Amino acid sequence: MTTSDEVKKAPAKDPWDLPDVSGLVVGVLGGTGDQGRGLAYRLAKAGQRVIVGSRAAERAHTAAEELGLGVEGADNAECARRSDIVIVAVPWEGHAATLEALREELAGKLVIDCVNPLGFDKQGAYALKPAEGSAAQQAAALLPESRVTAAFHHLSAVLLSDPDVAEIDTDVMVLGDKRADTDLVQALAGRIPGMRGVYAGRLRNAHQVESLVANLISANRRYKAHAGLRVTDV
C-alpha cells in the first residue's frame, strides 16, 4: 500500500516550455487591412507559412503579392479551410457576420481573435462592450466547434508593417480556456522578434484587454508614439 508520503507530485510544467509551431499554417482573416496585413508580414518574415484572407479573393491575391515572403492569398472561406491557426483581424463592424459565415470552415481550428470593439467621437476612442462580454466571447459563441483564444490586441499596425523596424518591443496578452491552446498562441507570438506571449487569463477576461486599446490610442496621440505593453516580473 502506498502512503501519502510516498506519492510524489509531478513537477510543475515550466510556463515557458512552449510547443514548436513553425510548421503550422497561419491564416489571417482581414489580412488586407492594416492590422491583419502587418501580422501576416511579421509572421511570414519569421518563417511562418501565411495565407491572407479577404471577402474578395482578388484583393487577397494582390495583398499577398505585395507582401511577398511566400504569403498566399485566398477568399476567407479558403483561407480558413487551409489554415491550422486562424487569426481574426476583421473590422468590429463585420466581426459577427464574418464568423457566422465561416462556422463550418473554422470547425476544429484554433482561432485567435484580435478584434477591438471601439467607438470614436470628438473625445477620442472609447471601448464598446458586446452583449457577449467581448469580441472574443462573441467569437466563441458563434464558433462552438472551434477553439477560440484572444491575443495580438495591442500591436501598432504602423510598426508591424515597417520593414525598417527589426523588432517589435512588446508583450502579447494571451487569453483562453485551455492551456494547450494558449501555449500555441504564446509560441506563435514568440516567433516575431522582440515579442513575447504572456498568459493573461481565461476568455471571460478578454473585455478589459480589448478595451485597453482605447487607452493606448489616447497615449499614442498625446505622445506621438506607437505604444505597446510589457508585463514585468514574469
mmCIF file of C-alpha atoms in Angstrom:
data_model
loop_
_atom_site.group_PDB
_atom_site.id
_atom_site.type_symbol
_atom_site.label_atom_id
_atom_site.label_comp_id
_atom_site.label_asym_id
_atom_site.label_seq_id
_atom_site.Cartn_x
_atom_site.Cartn_y
_atom_site.Cartn_z
ATOM 1 C CA MET A 1 0.000 0.000 0.000
ATOM 2 C CA THR A 2 1.334 3.422 -0.939
ATOM 3 C CA THR A 3 1.265 6.102 1.736
ATOM 4 C CA SER A 4 0.732 9.800 1.054
ATOM 5 C CA ASP A 5 4.394 10.450 1.874
ATOM 6 C CA GLU A 6 5.455 8.076 -0.868
ATOM 7 C CA VAL A 7 3.310 9.703 -3.535
ATOM 8 C CA LYS A 8 5.401 12.202 -5.439
ATOM 9 C CA LYS A 9 3.789 15.077 -7.212
ATOM 10 C CA ALA A 10 4.644 15.535 -10.863
ATOM 11 C CA PRO A 11 6.893 18.538 -11.356
ATOM 12 C CA ALA A 12 5.028 21.683 -12.391
ATOM 13 C CA LYS A 13 5.206 22.428 -16.095
ATOM 14 C CA ASP A 14 7.526 25.269 -16.990
ATOM 15 C CA PRO A 15 5.198 28.016 -18.306
ATOM 16 C CA TRP A 16 7.846 28.989 -20.852
ATOM 17 C CA ASP A 17 8.136 25.458 -22.228
ATOM 18 C CA LEU A 18 6.123 26.151 -25.364
ATOM 19 C CA PRO A 19 5.406 23.978 -28.390
ATOM 20 C CA ASP A 20 7.015 24.253 -31.818
ATOM 21 C CA VAL A 21 4.564 25.993 -34.149
ATOM 22 C CA SER A 22 6.964 26.633 -37.024
ATOM 23 C CA GLY A 23 5.290 24.046 -39.261
ATOM 24 C CA LEU A 24 1.732 25.316 -38.823
ATOM 25 C CA VAL A 25 -0.126 27.302 -41.483
ATOM 26 C CA VAL A 26 -1.499 30.606 -40.203
ATOM 27 C CA GLY A 27 -4.482 32.214 -41.886
ATOM 28 C CA VAL A 28 -5.312 35.873 -41.334
ATOM 29 C CA LEU A 29 -8.945 36.836 -41.892
ATOM 30 C CA GLY A 30 -8.917 40.534 -42.671
ATOM 31 C CA GLY A 31 -5.395 40.144 -43.983
ATOM 32 C CA THR A 32 -5.826 43.044 -46.374
ATOM 33 C CA GLY A 33 -6.483 45.512 -43.533
ATOM 34 C CA ASP A 34 -3.718 47.325 -41.666
ATOM 35 C CA GLN A 35 -3.575 45.093 -38.589
ATOM 36 C CA GLY A 36 -4.016 41.805 -40.405
ATOM 37 C CA ARG A 37 -1.556 42.748 -43.105
ATOM 38 C CA GLY A 38 1.039 43.755 -40.506
ATOM 39 C CA LEU A 39 0.662 40.477 -38.611
ATOM 40 C CA ALA A 40 0.883 38.496 -41.844
ATOM 41 C CA TYR A 41 4.085 40.321 -42.776
ATOM 42 C CA ARG A 42 5.766 39.738 -39.402
ATOM 43 C CA LEU A 43 4.822 36.075 -39.185
ATOM 44 C CA ALA A 44 5.887 35.373 -42.756
ATOM 45 C CA LYS A 45 9.152 37.213 -42.177
ATOM 46 C CA ALA A 46 9.719 34.934 -39.170
ATOM 47 C CA GLY A 47 9.364 31.901 -41.426
ATOM 48 C CA GLN A 48 5.716 31.027 -40.832
ATOM 49 C CA ARG A 49 3.593 29.886 -43.772
ATOM 50 C CA VAL A 50 0.847 32.510 -44.056
ATOM 51 C CA ILE A 51 -2.392 32.837 -46.028
ATOM 52 C CA VAL A 52 -4.173 36.194 -46.070
ATOM 53 C CA GLY A 53 -7.928 36.110 -46.453
ATOM 54 C CA SER A 54 -10.425 38.647 -47.716
ATOM 55 C CA ARG A 55 -14.053 38.670 -48.781
ATOM 56 C CA ALA A 56 -12.727 39.159 -52.307
ATOM 57 C CA ALA A 57 -10.091 36.650 -53.419
ATOM 58 C CA GLU A 58 -8.636 39.182 -55.871
ATOM 59 C CA ARG A 59 -7.873 41.620 -53.059
ATOM 60 C CA ALA A 60 -6.239 38.855 -51.056
ATOM 61 C CA HIS A 61 -4.073 37.809 -54.006
ATOM 62 C CA THR A 62 -2.977 41.409 -54.549
ATOM 63 C CA ALA A 63 -2.076 41.845 -50.878
ATOM 64 C CA ALA A 64 -0.159 38.561 -50.876
ATOM 65 C CA GLU A 65 1.873 39.597 -53.925
ATOM 66 C CA GLU A 66 2.715 42.927 -52.294
ATOM 67 C CA LEU A 67 3.784 41.224 -49.070
ATOM 68 C CA GLY A 68 5.926 38.591 -50.767
ATOM 69 C CA LEU A 69 7.763 36.245 -48.363
ATOM 70 C CA GLY A 70 5.773 33.298 -49.682
ATOM 71 C CA VAL A 71 2.447 34.716 -48.436
ATOM 72 C CA GLU A 72 -0.589 33.332 -50.271
ATOM 73 C CA GLY A 73 -3.970 34.961 -50.818
ATOM 74 C CA ALA A 74 -7.453 33.431 -50.798
ATOM 75 C CA ASP A 75 -11.044 34.287 -50.048
ATOM 76 C CA ASN A 76 -11.957 33.985 -46.389
ATOM 77 C CA ALA A 77 -13.510 30.523 -46.689
ATOM 78 C CA GLU A 78 -10.494 29.004 -48.441
ATOM 79 C CA CYS A 79 -8.144 30.773 -46.038
ATOM 80 C CA ALA A 80 -9.975 29.232 -43.078
ATOM 81 C CA ARG A 81 -10.078 25.747 -44.611
ATOM 82 C CA ARG A 82 -6.371 25.642 -45.445
ATOM 83 C CA SER A 83 -5.044 27.032 -42.153
ATOM 84 C CA ASP A 84 -4.176 25.323 -38.880
ATOM 85 C CA ILE A 85 -4.431 28.556 -36.880
ATOM 86 C CA VAL A 86 -6.714 31.404 -37.941
ATOM 87 C CA ILE A 87 -6.260 34.995 -36.757
ATOM 88 C CA VAL A 88 -9.426 37.109 -36.885
ATOM 89 C CA ALA A 89 -8.398 40.681 -37.707
ATOM 90 C CA VAL A 90 -11.558 41.979 -39.376
ATOM 91 C CA PRO A 91 -13.224 45.318 -38.507
ATOM 92 C CA TRP A 92 -15.501 45.090 -35.478
ATOM 93 C CA GLU A 93 -18.489 46.093 -37.613
ATOM 94 C CA GLY A 94 -18.120 42.939 -39.700
ATOM 95 C CA HIS A 95 -16.955 40.606 -36.927
ATOM 96 C CA ALA A 96 -20.178 38.678 -36.265
ATOM 97 C CA ALA A 97 -21.221 38.351 -39.910
ATOM 98 C CA THR A 98 -17.778 37.132 -40.979
ATOM 99 C CA LEU A 99 -17.598 34.440 -38.311
ATOM 100 C CA GLU A 100 -21.192 33.307 -38.806
ATOM 101 C CA ALA A 101 -20.447 32.728 -42.487
ATOM 102 C CA LEU A 102 -17.296 30.696 -41.683
ATOM 103 C CA ARG A 103 -18.592 28.498 -38.877
ATOM 104 C CA GLU A 104 -18.169 25.287 -40.886
ATOM 105 C CA GLU A 105 -14.718 26.183 -42.258
ATOM 106 C CA LEU A 106 -13.452 27.143 -38.793
ATOM 107 C CA ALA A 107 -14.724 23.999 -37.043
ATOM 108 C CA GLY A 108 -11.872 22.294 -35.201
ATOM 109 C CA LYS A 109 -9.481 25.199 -35.833
ATOM 110 C CA LEU A 110 -7.542 27.220 -33.290
ATOM 111 C CA VAL A 111 -8.965 30.726 -33.691
ATOM 112 C CA ILE A 112 -7.154 33.815 -32.364
ATOM 113 C CA ASP A 113 -9.434 36.827 -32.089
ATOM 114 C CA CYS A 114 -7.605 40.167 -32.028
ATOM 115 C CA VAL A 115 -10.568 42.429 -32.729
ATOM 116 C CA ASN A 116 -11.071 45.509 -30.545
ATOM 117 C CA PRO A 117 -14.668 46.770 -30.261
ATOM 118 C CA LEU A 118 -14.168 50.543 -30.231
ATOM 119 C CA GLY A 119 -16.165 53.665 -30.879
ATOM 120 C CA PHE A 120 -14.832 57.096 -31.780
ATOM 121 C CA ASP A 121 -16.181 60.578 -31.149
ATOM 122 C CA LYS A 122 -14.801 64.090 -30.644
ATOM 123 C CA GLN A 123 -13.264 62.996 -27.331
ATOM 124 C CA GLY A 124 -11.349 60.149 -28.945
ATOM 125 C CA ALA A 125 -11.554 56.364 -28.766
ATOM 126 C CA TYR A 126 -13.721 54.538 -26.248
ATOM 127 C CA ALA A 127 -14.455 50.881 -25.579
ATOM 128 C CA LEU A 128 -17.671 49.179 -26.598
ATOM 129 C CA LYS A 129 -18.981 46.142 -24.712
ATOM 130 C CA PRO A 130 -20.634 43.469 -26.850
ATOM 131 C CA ALA A 131 -23.638 41.634 -25.470
ATOM 132 C CA GLU A 132 -21.492 38.509 -25.084
ATOM 133 C CA GLY A 133 -18.944 40.458 -22.999
ATOM 134 C CA SER A 134 -16.161 40.850 -25.574
ATOM 135 C CA ALA A 135 -15.325 40.253 -29.221
ATOM 136 C CA ALA A 136 -13.552 37.024 -28.245
ATOM 137 C CA GLN A 137 -16.580 35.761 -26.316
ATOM 138 C CA GLN A 138 -18.773 36.641 -29.275
ATOM 139 C CA ALA A 139 -16.455 34.565 -31.455
ATOM 140 C CA ALA A 140 -16.689 31.646 -29.022
ATOM 141 C CA ALA A 141 -20.490 31.851 -29.065
ATOM 142 C CA LEU A 142 -20.601 31.923 -32.866
ATOM 143 C CA LEU A 143 -17.982 29.178 -33.289
ATOM 144 C CA PRO A 144 -18.913 26.427 -30.801
ATOM 145 C CA GLU A 145 -16.834 23.841 -32.675
ATOM 146 C CA SER A 146 -13.684 25.999 -32.749
ATOM 147 C CA ARG A 147 -11.030 26.580 -30.076
ATOM 148 C CA VAL A 148 -11.242 30.321 -29.539
ATOM 149 C CA THR A 149 -8.482 32.364 -27.917
ATOM 150 C CA ALA A 150 -7.710 36.090 -27.788
ATOM 151 C CA ALA A 151 -4.374 37.819 -28.470
ATOM 152 C CA PHE A 152 -2.497 40.440 -30.554
ATOM 153 C CA HIS A 153 -4.776 43.326 -29.490
ATOM 154 C CA HIS A 154 -2.176 45.930 -28.550
ATOM 155 C CA LEU A 155 0.081 45.960 -31.589
ATOM 156 C CA SER A 156 0.790 49.010 -33.701
ATOM 157 C CA ALA A 157 -0.093 48.353 -37.336
ATOM 158 C CA VAL A 158 2.432 51.032 -38.291
ATOM 159 C CA LEU A 159 5.303 49.226 -36.560
ATOM 160 C CA LEU A 160 4.189 45.803 -37.782
ATOM 161 C CA SER A 161 4.295 46.925 -41.403
ATOM 162 C CA ASP A 162 7.504 48.960 -41.244
ATOM 163 C CA PRO A 163 10.380 46.951 -42.799
ATOM 164 C CA ASP A 164 12.893 49.236 -41.066
ATOM 165 C CA VAL A 165 11.676 48.069 -37.621
ATOM 166 C CA ALA A 166 13.677 44.924 -36.835
ATOM 167 C CA GLU A 167 11.934 44.033 -33.551
ATOM 168 C CA ILE A 168 8.508 44.721 -32.077
ATOM 169 C CA ASP A 169 9.190 45.635 -28.441
ATOM 170 C CA THR A 170 6.032 44.393 -26.745
ATOM 171 C CA ASP A 171 4.301 41.605 -24.862
ATOM 172 C CA VAL A 172 1.152 39.967 -26.209
ATOM 173 C CA MET A 173 -1.603 39.210 -23.710
ATOM 174 C CA VAL A 174 -2.971 35.742 -24.484
ATOM 175 C CA LEU A 175 -6.345 34.582 -23.176
ATOM 176 C CA GLY A 176 -8.139 31.277 -23.486
ATOM 177 C CA ASP A 177 -9.775 28.450 -21.592
ATOM 178 C CA LYS A 178 -7.379 25.622 -22.492
ATOM 179 C CA ARG A 179 -3.693 25.732 -21.695
ATOM 180 C CA ALA A 180 -2.709 23.708 -24.744
ATOM 181 C CA ASP A 181 -4.319 26.378 -26.935
ATOM 182 C CA THR A 182 -2.859 29.396 -25.136
ATOM 183 C CA ASP A 183 0.566 27.744 -25.225
ATOM 184 C CA LEU A 184 0.309 27.539 -29.020
ATOM 185 C CA VAL A 185 -0.664 31.201 -29.253
ATOM 186 C CA GLN A 186 2.167 32.248 -26.934
ATOM 187 C CA ALA A 187 4.589 30.259 -29.069
ATOM 188 C CA LEU A 188 3.287 31.911 -32.232
ATOM 189 C CA ALA A 189 3.723 35.388 -30.733
ATOM 190 C CA GLY A 190 7.258 34.463 -29.750
ATOM 191 C CA ARG A 191 8.134 33.761 -33.375
ATOM 192 C CA ILE A 192 8.190 37.515 -34.007
ATOM 193 C CA PRO A 193 11.489 39.095 -32.869
ATOM 194 C CA GLY A 194 11.091 41.260 -29.769
ATOM 195 C CA MET A 195 7.639 39.893 -29.000
ATOM 196 C CA ARG A 196 6.583 37.609 -26.157
ATOM 197 C CA GLY A 197 3.250 35.929 -25.477
ATOM 198 C CA VAL A 198 2.105 36.132 -21.850
ATOM 199 C CA TYR A 199 -0.842 34.151 -20.481
ATOM 200 C CA ALA A 200 -3.406 36.637 -19.141
ATOM 201 C CA GLY A 201 -6.377 34.565 -18.027
ATOM 202 C CA ARG A 202 -9.467 32.895 -19.352
ATOM 203 C CA LEU A 203 -11.564 34.147 -22.227
ATOM 204 C CA ARG A 204 -14.029 35.800 -19.839
ATOM 205 C CA ASN A 205 -11.290 38.358 -19.098
ATOM 206 C CA ALA A 206 -10.948 39.458 -22.721
ATOM 207 C CA HIS A 207 -13.069 42.599 -22.421
ATOM 208 C CA GLN A 208 -10.594 44.621 -20.400
ATOM 209 C CA VAL A 209 -7.736 43.548 -22.686
ATOM 210 C CA GLU A 210 -9.679 44.628 -25.762
ATOM 211 C CA SER A 211 -10.742 47.854 -24.042
ATOM 212 C CA LEU A 212 -7.193 48.851 -23.135
ATOM 213 C CA VAL A 213 -6.586 49.672 -26.787
ATOM 214 C CA ALA A 214 -8.635 52.840 -26.306
ATOM 215 C CA ASN A 215 -6.139 53.940 -23.635
ATOM 216 C CA LEU A 216 -3.182 53.140 -25.877
ATOM 217 C CA ILE A 217 -4.696 55.167 -28.706
ATOM 218 C CA SER A 218 -5.012 58.126 -26.328
ATOM 219 C CA ALA A 219 -1.382 57.717 -25.238
ATOM 220 C CA ASN A 220 -0.215 57.464 -28.839
ATOM 221 C CA ARG A 221 -1.991 60.670 -29.791
ATOM 222 C CA ARG A 222 -0.604 62.583 -26.822
ATOM 223 C CA TYR A 223 2.991 61.386 -27.172
ATOM 224 C CA LYS A 224 3.125 60.865 -30.956
ATOM 225 C CA ALA A 225 4.129 57.245 -30.303
ATOM 226 C CA HIS A 226 3.250 53.631 -31.120
ATOM 227 C CA ALA A 227 2.852 52.366 -27.570
ATOM 228 C CA GLY A 228 2.818 48.709 -26.600
ATOM 229 C CA LEU A 229 2.841 46.799 -23.303
ATOM 230 C CA ARG A 230 5.409 44.989 -21.187
ATOM 231 C CA VAL A 231 4.496 42.751 -18.244
ATOM 232 C CA THR A 232 7.161 42.945 -15.533
ATOM 233 C CA ASP A 233 8.490 40.233 -13.195
ATOM 234 C CA VAL A 234 7.456 37.259 -15.345
#
